[in-house]
Amino acid sequence: MPIVRTLAFASLFSLAANASASSFIVTTDTLVDALAGTIDTMSNATSSVVDNKVVLAAKDDAASFVATDGAVRGAYLETALQHIRARMPAVQADDARLAQAILAN
């Protein structure tokens, strides 16, 4: 009789472990897919602004701004910052972070 109980316990434990593992996989897949969709949406929105000609033209000014800790502010950079803030009013980054973002792309 103990062998039957042991086998029954082992088979039930195996079924429970498989059910837990597959529900964990489904949950993580759902979360990862949702996060990936959010990241894609945000990157598409920001890349459309960053790939803009006004912003691309400001790369040299952005480099000067970052290198001088904000002492040198070129006209192209000023125009690009205004453009970014007009197109993405929800962005609350300061000029230094926006200049770094311009350089990064």
mmCIF file of N, CA and C in Angstrom:
data_model
loop_
_atom_site.group_PDB
_atom_site.id
_atom_site.type_symbol
_atom_site.label_atom_id
_atom_site.label_comp_id
_atom_site.label_asym_id
_atom_site.label_seq_id
_atom_site.Cartn_x
_atom_site.Cartn_y
_atom_site.Cartn_z
ATOM 1 N N MET A 1 0.792 -1.201 0.000
ATOM 2 C CA MET A 1 0.000 0.000 0.000
ATOM 3 C C MET A 1 0.843 1.278 0.000
ATOM 4 N N PRO A 2 1.954 1.342 0.740
ATOM 5 C CA PRO A 2 2.748 2.553 0.705
ATOM 6 C C PRO A 2 3.302 2.842 -0.695
ATOM 7 N N ILE A 3 3.570 1.824 -1.491
ATOM 8 C CA ILE A 3 4.091 2.048 -2.837
ATOM 9 C C ILE A 3 3.033 2.729 -3.695
ATOM 10 N N VAL A 4 1.782 2.311 -3.557
ATOM 11 C CA VAL A 4 0.695 2.921 -4.327
ATOM 12 C C VAL A 4 0.547 4.392 -3.927
ATOM 13 N N ARG A 5 0.611 4.667 -2.640
ATOM 14 C CA ARG A 5 0.513 6.058 -2.177
ATOM 15 C C ARG A 5 1.687 6.896 -2.699
ATOM 16 N N THR A 6 2.872 6.297 -2.651
ATOM 17 C CA THR A 6 4.046 7.008 -3.132
ATOM 18 C C THR A 6 3.932 7.313 -4.619
ATOM 19 N N LEU A 7 3.491 6.362 -5.412
ATOM 20 C CA LEU A 7 3.315 6.582 -6.841
ATOM 21 C C LEU A 7 2.218 7.605 -7.111
ATOM 22 N N ALA A 8 1.130 7.530 -6.347
ATOM 23 C CA ALA A 8 0.042 8.492 -6.517
ATOM 24 C C ALA A 8 0.523 9.901 -6.174
ATOM 25 N N PHE A 9 1.271 10.002 -5.066
ATOM 26 C CA PHE A 9 1.814 11.310 -4.673
ATOM 27 C C PHE A 9 2.758 11.847 -5.739
ATOM 28 N N ALA A 10 3.632 10.988 -6.262
ATOM 29 C CA ALA A 10 4.598 11.417 -7.274
ATOM 30 C C ALA A 10 3.899 11.874 -8.542
ATOM 31 N N SER A 11 2.857 11.147 -8.965
ATOM 32 C CA SER A 11 2.157 11.542 -10.186
ATOM 33 C C SER A 11 1.365 12.835 -9.968
ATOM 34 N N LEU A 12 0.733 13.011 -8.817
ATOM 35 C CA LEU A 12 0.018 14.251 -8.527
ATOM 36 C C LEU A 12 0.981 15.434 -8.428
ATOM 37 N N PHE A 13 2.107 15.210 -7.800
ATOM 38 C CA PHE A 13 3.115 16.266 -7.683
ATOM 39 C C PHE A 13 3.620 16.668 -9.065
ATOM 40 N N SER A 14 3.846 15.690 -9.915
ATOM 41 C CA SER A 14 4.313 15.956 -11.273
ATOM 42 C C SER A 14 3.285 16.769 -12.057
ATOM 43 N N LEU A 15 2.019 16.408 -11.929
ATOM 44 C CA LEU A 15 0.953 17.157 -12.620
ATOM 45 C C LEU A 15 0.861 18.594 -12.099
ATOM 46 N N ALA A 16 0.955 18.736 -10.787
ATOM 47 C CA ALA A 16 0.876 20.080 -10.199
ATOM 48 C C ALA A 16 2.065 20.935 -10.625
ATOM 49 N N ALA A 17 3.238 20.354 -10.670
ATOM 50 C CA ALA A 17 4.431 21.101 -11.077
ATOM 51 C C ALA A 17 4.315 21.541 -12.534
ATOM 52 N N ASN A 18 3.812 20.655 -13.387
ATOM 53 C CA ASN A 18 3.634 21.016 -14.795
ATOM 54 C C ASN A 18 2.607 22.125 -14.963
ATOM 55 N N ALA A 19 1.515 22.059 -14.206
ATOM 56 C CA ALA A 19 0.481 23.095 -14.299
ATOM 57 C C ALA A 19 1.035 24.435 -13.823
ATOM 58 N N SER A 20 1.792 24.425 -12.746
ATOM 59 C CA SER A 20 2.375 25.669 -12.241
ATOM 60 C C SER A 20 3.376 26.244 -13.231
ATOM 61 N N ALA A 21 4.197 25.382 -13.797
ATOM 62 C CA ALA A 21 5.206 25.849 -14.741
ATOM 63 C C ALA A 21 4.547 26.441 -15.977
ATOM 64 N N SER A 22 3.502 25.771 -16.510
ATOM 65 C CA SER A 22 2.890 26.320 -17.707
ATOM 66 C C SER A 22 2.112 27.585 -17.413
ATOM 67 N N SER A 23 1.504 27.731 -16.245
ATOM 68 C CA SER A 23 0.823 28.990 -15.946
ATOM 69 C C SER A 23 1.839 30.104 -15.739
ATOM 70 N N PHE A 24 2.999 29.784 -15.182
ATOM 71 C CA PHE A 24 4.068 30.775 -15.033
ATOM 72 C C PHE A 24 4.568 31.229 -16.393
ATOM 73 N N ILE A 25 4.731 30.277 -17.304
ATOM 74 C CA ILE A 25 5.199 30.612 -18.653
ATOM 75 C C ILE A 25 4.186 31.493 -19.369
ATOM 76 N N VAL A 26 2.908 31.170 -19.260
ATOM 77 C CA VAL A 26 1.871 31.972 -19.906
ATOM 78 C C VAL A 26 1.861 33.376 -19.327
ATOM 79 N N THR A 27 1.970 33.483 -18.000
ATOM 80 C CA THR A 27 1.980 34.795 -17.361
ATOM 81 C C THR A 27 3.176 35.616 -17.797
ATOM 82 N N THR A 28 4.360 35.025 -17.787
ATOM 83 C CA THR A 28 5.546 35.787 -18.177
ATOM 84 C C THR A 28 5.515 36.139 -19.657
ATOM 85 N N ASP A 29 5.015 35.229 -20.495
ATOM 86 C CA ASP A 29 4.902 35.552 -21.924
ATOM 87 C C ASP A 29 3.962 36.730 -22.140
ATOM 88 N N THR A 30 2.867 36.755 -21.417
ATOM 89 C CA THR A 30 1.916 37.855 -21.550
ATOM 90 C C THR A 30 2.535 39.175 -21.109
ATOM 91 N N LEU A 31 3.238 39.161 -19.979
ATOM 92 C CA LEU A 31 3.873 40.377 -19.489
ATOM 93 C C LEU A 31 4.971 40.854 -20.431
ATOM 94 N N VAL A 32 5.775 39.934 -20.931
ATOM 95 C CA VAL A 32 6.859 40.305 -21.842
ATOM 96 C C VAL A 32 6.298 40.871 -23.143
ATOM 97 N N ASP A 33 5.242 40.255 -23.675
ATOM 98 C CA ASP A 33 4.632 40.762 -24.906
ATOM 99 C C ASP A 33 4.056 42.158 -24.709
ATOM 100 N N ALA A 34 3.405 42.390 -23.569
ATOM 101 C CA ALA A 34 2.842 43.713 -23.294
ATOM 102 C C ALA A 34 3.956 44.753 -23.159
ATOM 103 N N LEU A 35 5.027 44.389 -22.465
ATOM 104 C CA LEU A 35 6.149 45.310 -22.306
ATOM 105 C C LEU A 35 6.820 45.597 -23.647
ATOM 106 N N ALA A 36 6.986 44.584 -24.466
ATOM 107 C CA ALA A 36 7.601 44.775 -25.781
ATOM 108 C C ALA A 36 6.744 45.688 -26.647
ATOM 109 N N GLY A 37 5.426 45.538 -26.572
ATOM 110 C CA GLY A 37 4.539 46.419 -27.334
ATOM 111 C C GLY A 37 4.645 47.852 -26.881
ATOM 112 N N THR A 38 4.747 48.066 -25.576
ATOM 113 C CA THR A 38 4.898 49.425 -25.046
ATOM 114 C C THR A 38 6.216 50.038 -25.487
ATOM 115 N N ILE A 39 7.287 49.256 -25.415
ATOM 116 C CA ILE A 39 8.601 49.758 -25.818
ATOM 117 C C ILE A 39 8.608 50.090 -27.308
ATOM 118 N N ASP A 40 8.005 49.224 -28.130
ATOM 119 C CA ASP A 40 7.949 49.493 -29.571
ATOM 120 C C ASP A 40 7.184 50.772 -29.860
ATOM 121 N N THR A 41 6.081 50.978 -29.168
ATOM 122 C CA THR A 41 5.290 52.187 -29.383
ATOM 123 C C THR A 41 6.083 53.421 -28.998
ATOM 124 N N MET A 42 6.750 53.371 -27.839
ATOM 125 C CA MET A 42 7.532 54.523 -27.397
ATOM 126 C C MET A 42 8.711 54.770 -28.319
ATOM 127 N N SER A 43 9.389 53.706 -28.742
ATOM 128 C CA SER A 43 10.551 53.918 -29.602
ATOM 129 C C SER A 43 10.125 54.433 -30.967
ATOM 130 N N ASN A 44 8.966 53.998 -31.462
ATOM 131 C CA ASN A 44 8.486 54.531 -32.733
ATOM 132 C C ASN A 44 8.158 56.012 -32.614
ATOM 133 N N ALA A 45 7.563 56.398 -31.495
ATOM 134 C CA ALA A 45 7.216 57.806 -31.304
ATOM 135 C C ALA A 45 8.464 58.664 -31.174
ATOM 136 N N THR A 46 9.431 58.205 -30.401
ATOM 137 C CA THR A 46 10.634 59.020 -30.219
ATOM 138 C C THR A 46 11.532 58.973 -31.439
ATOM 139 N N SER A 47 11.583 57.846 -32.143
ATOM 140 C CA SER A 47 12.454 57.790 -33.314
ATOM 141 C C SER A 47 11.935 58.685 -34.420
ATOM 142 N N SER A 48 10.615 58.870 -34.503
ATOM 143 C CA SER A 48 10.102 59.766 -35.531
ATOM 144 C C SER A 48 10.541 61.199 -35.255
ATOM 145 N N VAL A 49 10.678 61.566 -33.988
ATOM 146 C CA VAL A 49 11.141 62.899 -33.645
ATOM 147 C C VAL A 49 12.653 62.993 -33.807
ATOM 148 N N VAL A 50 13.365 61.986 -33.322
ATOM 149 C CA VAL A 50 14.825 62.029 -33.333
ATOM 150 C C VAL A 50 15.370 61.903 -34.755
ATOM 151 N N ASP A 51 14.678 61.189 -35.627
ATOM 152 C CA ASP A 51 15.130 61.034 -37.002
ATOM 153 C C ASP A 51 14.780 62.244 -37.866
ATOM 154 N N ASN A 52 14.095 63.199 -37.306
ATOM 155 C CA ASN A 52 13.708 64.382 -38.042
ATOM 156 C C ASN A 52 14.943 65.171 -38.478
ATOM 157 N N LYS A 53 14.871 65.831 -39.625
ATOM 158 C CA LYS A 53 16.019 66.577 -40.162
ATOM 159 C C LYS A 53 16.472 67.690 -39.227
ATOM 160 N N VAL A 54 15.517 68.324 -38.550
ATOM 161 C CA VAL A 54 15.864 69.422 -37.631
ATOM 162 C C VAL A 54 16.724 68.884 -36.493
ATOM 163 N N VAL A 55 16.342 67.730 -35.985
ATOM 164 C CA VAL A 55 17.074 67.143 -34.859
ATOM 165 C C VAL A 55 18.418 66.591 -35.329
ATOM 166 N N LEU A 56 18.444 65.962 -36.478
ATOM 167 C CA LEU A 56 19.707 65.424 -36.993
ATOM 168 C C LEU A 56 20.721 66.539 -37.263
ATOM 169 N N ALA A 57 20.233 67.691 -37.702
ATOM 170 C CA ALA A 57 21.131 68.818 -37.978
ATOM 171 C C ALA A 57 21.742 69.385 -36.704
ATOM 172 N N ALA A 58 21.158 69.073 -35.563
ATOM 173 C CA ALA A 58 21.620 69.631 -34.296
ATOM 174 C C ALA A 58 22.669 68.780 -33.600
ATOM 175 N N LYS A 59 23.125 67.708 -34.220
ATOM 176 C CA LYS A 59 24.085 66.817 -33.549
ATOM 177 C C LYS A 59 25.376 67.531 -33.149
ATOM 178 N N ASP A 60 25.925 68.338 -34.032
ATOM 179 C CA ASP A 60 27.170 69.046 -33.694
ATOM 180 C C ASP A 60 26.952 70.023 -32.547
ATOM 181 N N ASP A 61 25.824 70.747 -32.596
ATOM 182 C CA ASP A 61 25.523 71.681 -31.507
ATOM 183 C C ASP A 61 25.282 70.935 -30.205
ATOM 184 N N ALA A 62 24.639 69.770 -30.288
ATOM 185 C CA ALA A 62 24.392 68.966 -29.087
ATOM 186 C C ALA A 62 25.712 68.479 -28.490
ATOM 187 N N ALA A 63 26.645 68.106 -29.354
ATOM 188 C CA ALA A 63 27.957 67.656 -28.872
ATOM 189 C C ALA A 63 28.687 68.793 -28.163
ATOM 190 N N SER A 64 28.617 69.996 -28.725
ATOM 191 C CA SER A 64 29.253 71.151 -28.085
ATOM 192 C C SER A 64 28.589 71.466 -26.750
ATOM 193 N N PHE A 65 27.276 71.371 -26.720
ATOM 194 C CA PHE A 65 26.514 71.640 -25.496
ATOM 195 C C PHE A 65 26.908 70.675 -24.390
ATOM 196 N N VAL A 66 26.962 69.377 -24.733
ATOM 197 C CA VAL A 66 27.312 68.359 -23.737
ATOM 198 C C VAL A 66 28.760 68.514 -23.302
ATOM 199 N N ALA A 67 29.662 68.761 -24.248
ATOM 200 C CA ALA A 67 31.094 68.865 -23.928
ATOM 201 C C ALA A 67 31.406 70.053 -23.037
ATOM 202 N N THR A 68 30.621 71.128 -23.146
ATOM 203 C CA THR A 68 30.894 72.336 -22.356
ATOM 204 C C THR A 68 29.948 72.462 -21.165
ATOM 205 N N ASP A 69 29.263 71.399 -20.825
ATOM 206 C CA ASP A 69 28.295 71.398 -19.716
ATOM 207 C C ASP A 69 27.257 72.519 -19.866
ATOM 208 N N GLY A 70 26.820 72.743 -21.085
ATOM 209 C CA GLY A 70 25.752 73.696 -21.326
ATOM 210 C C GLY A 70 26.187 75.114 -21.610
ATOM 211 N N ALA A 71 27.472 75.369 -21.651
ATOM 212 C CA ALA A 71 27.954 76.739 -21.878
ATOM 213 C C ALA A 71 27.755 77.178 -23.330
ATOM 214 N N VAL A 72 27.880 76.241 -24.275
ATOM 215 C CA VAL A 72 27.726 76.568 -25.690
ATOM 216 C C VAL A 72 26.381 76.041 -26.162
ATOM 217 N N ARG A 73 25.524 76.956 -26.605
ATOM 218 C CA ARG A 73 24.189 76.586 -27.075
ATOM 219 C C ARG A 73 24.037 77.102 -28.506
ATOM 220 N N GLY A 74 24.129 76.179 -29.464
ATOM 221 C CA GLY A 74 24.025 76.569 -30.864
ATOM 222 C C GLY A 74 22.584 76.758 -31.307
ATOM 223 N N ALA A 75 22.427 77.438 -32.426
ATOM 224 C CA ALA A 75 21.094 77.725 -32.964
ATOM 225 C C ALA A 75 20.372 76.443 -33.393
ATOM 226 N N TYR A 76 21.132 75.496 -33.963
ATOM 227 C CA TYR A 76 20.504 74.240 -34.381
ATOM 228 C C TYR A 76 19.975 73.460 -33.174
ATOM 229 N N LEU A 77 20.725 73.476 -32.093
ATOM 230 C CA LEU A 77 20.282 72.789 -30.883
ATOM 231 C C LEU A 77 19.030 73.447 -30.324
ATOM 232 N N GLU A 78 19.009 74.759 -30.272
ATOM 233 C CA GLU A 78 17.835 75.470 -29.761
ATOM 234 C C GLU A 78 16.595 75.127 -30.583
ATOM 235 N N THR A 79 16.762 75.101 -31.896
ATOM 236 C CA THR A 79 15.642 74.764 -32.775
ATOM 237 C C THR A 79 15.187 73.330 -32.548
ATOM 238 N N ALA A 80 16.134 72.424 -32.400
ATOM 239 C CA ALA A 80 15.795 71.016 -32.178
ATOM 240 C C ALA A 80 15.082 70.822 -30.842
ATOM 241 N N LEU A 81 15.542 71.501 -29.800
ATOM 242 C CA LEU A 81 14.888 71.385 -28.491
ATOM 243 C C LEU A 81 13.454 71.895 -28.559
ATOM 244 N N GLN A 82 13.249 73.015 -29.243
ATOM 245 C CA GLN A 82 11.889 73.537 -29.412
ATOM 246 C C GLN A 82 11.030 72.557 -30.203
ATOM 247 N N HIS A 83 11.609 71.966 -31.228
ATOM 248 C CA HIS A 83 10.893 71.006 -32.066
ATOM 249 C C HIS A 83 10.475 69.772 -31.254
ATOM 250 N N ILE A 84 11.403 69.244 -30.478
ATOM 251 C CA ILE A 84 11.105 68.054 -29.671
ATOM 252 C C ILE A 84 10.020 68.359 -28.651
ATOM 253 N N ARG A 85 10.122 69.478 -27.980
ATOM 254 C CA ARG A 85 9.134 69.825 -26.953
ATOM 255 C C ARG A 85 7.766 70.113 -27.566
ATOM 256 N N ALA A 86 7.742 70.637 -28.779
ATOM 257 C CA ALA A 86 6.457 70.886 -29.442
ATOM 258 C C ALA A 86 5.802 69.580 -29.882
ATOM 259 N N ARG A 87 6.610 68.643 -30.355
ATOM 260 C CA ARG A 87 6.066 67.371 -30.841
ATOM 261 C C ARG A 87 5.764 66.389 -29.719
ATOM 262 N N MET A 88 6.484 66.506 -28.602
ATOM 263 C CA MET A 88 6.307 65.576 -27.477
ATOM 264 C C MET A 88 6.196 66.365 -26.174
ATOM 265 N N PRO A 89 5.058 67.001 -25.928
ATOM 266 C CA PRO A 89 4.925 67.832 -24.730
ATOM 267 C C PRO A 89 5.005 67.051 -23.419
ATOM 268 N N ALA A 90 4.812 65.748 -23.459
ATOM 269 C CA ALA A 90 4.868 64.950 -22.228
ATOM 270 C C ALA A 90 6.294 64.721 -21.744
ATOM 271 N N VAL A 91 7.276 64.966 -22.607
ATOM 272 C CA VAL A 91 8.678 64.764 -22.223
ATOM 273 C C VAL A 91 9.076 65.863 -21.245
ATOM 274 N N GLN A 92 9.552 65.457 -20.086
ATOM 275 C CA GLN A 92 9.937 66.399 -19.035
ATOM 276 C C GLN A 92 11.444 66.419 -18.821
ATOM 277 N N ALA A 93 12.215 66.115 -19.863
ATOM 278 C CA ALA A 93 13.673 66.077 -19.739
ATOM 279 C C ALA A 93 14.244 67.485 -19.858
ATOM 280 N N ASP A 94 15.351 67.704 -19.167
ATOM 281 C CA ASP A 94 16.019 69.005 -19.280
ATOM 282 C C ASP A 94 16.839 69.048 -20.571
ATOM 283 N N ASP A 95 17.417 70.203 -20.857
ATOM 284 C CA ASP A 95 18.159 70.395 -22.102
ATOM 285 C C ASP A 95 19.344 69.433 -22.220
ATOM 286 N N ALA A 96 20.016 69.179 -21.112
ATOM 287 C CA ALA A 96 21.187 68.292 -21.139
ATOM 288 C C ALA A 96 20.786 66.873 -21.546
ATOM 289 N N ARG A 97 19.699 66.382 -21.002
ATOM 290 C CA ARG A 97 19.261 65.019 -21.345
ATOM 291 C C ARG A 97 18.796 64.939 -22.792
ATOM 292 N N LEU A 98 18.106 65.968 -23.240
ATOM 293 C CA LEU A 98 17.685 65.965 -24.638
ATOM 294 C C LEU A 98 18.882 66.037 -25.575
ATOM 295 N N ALA A 99 19.882 66.819 -25.221
ATOM 296 C CA ALA A 99 21.091 66.902 -26.050
ATOM 297 C C ALA A 99 21.792 65.551 -26.082
ATOM 298 N N GLN A 100 21.841 64.865 -24.961
ATOM 299 C CA GLN A 100 22.447 63.525 -24.929
ATOM 300 C C GLN A 100 21.649 62.549 -25.775
ATOM 301 N N ALA A 101 20.322 62.687 -25.745
ATOM 302 C CA ALA A 101 19.483 61.808 -26.570
ATOM 303 C C ALA A 101 19.707 62.079 -28.051
ATOM 304 N N ILE A 102 19.887 63.329 -28.414
ATOM 305 C CA ILE A 102 20.180 63.676 -29.813
ATOM 306 C C ILE A 102 21.503 63.028 -30.229
ATOM 307 N N LEU A 103 22.485 63.066 -29.361
ATOM 308 C CA LEU A 103 23.786 62.462 -29.678
ATOM 309 C C LEU A 103 23.711 60.944 -29.765
ATOM 310 N N ALA A 104 22.869 60.352 -28.962
ATOM 311 C CA ALA A 104 22.785 58.896 -28.901
ATOM 312 C C ALA A 104 22.187 58.300 -30.174
ATOM 313 N N ASN A 105 21.425 59.076 -30.906
ATOM 314 C CA ASN A 105 20.776 58.527 -32.105
ATOM 315 C C ASN A 105 21.453 58.926 -33.358
#
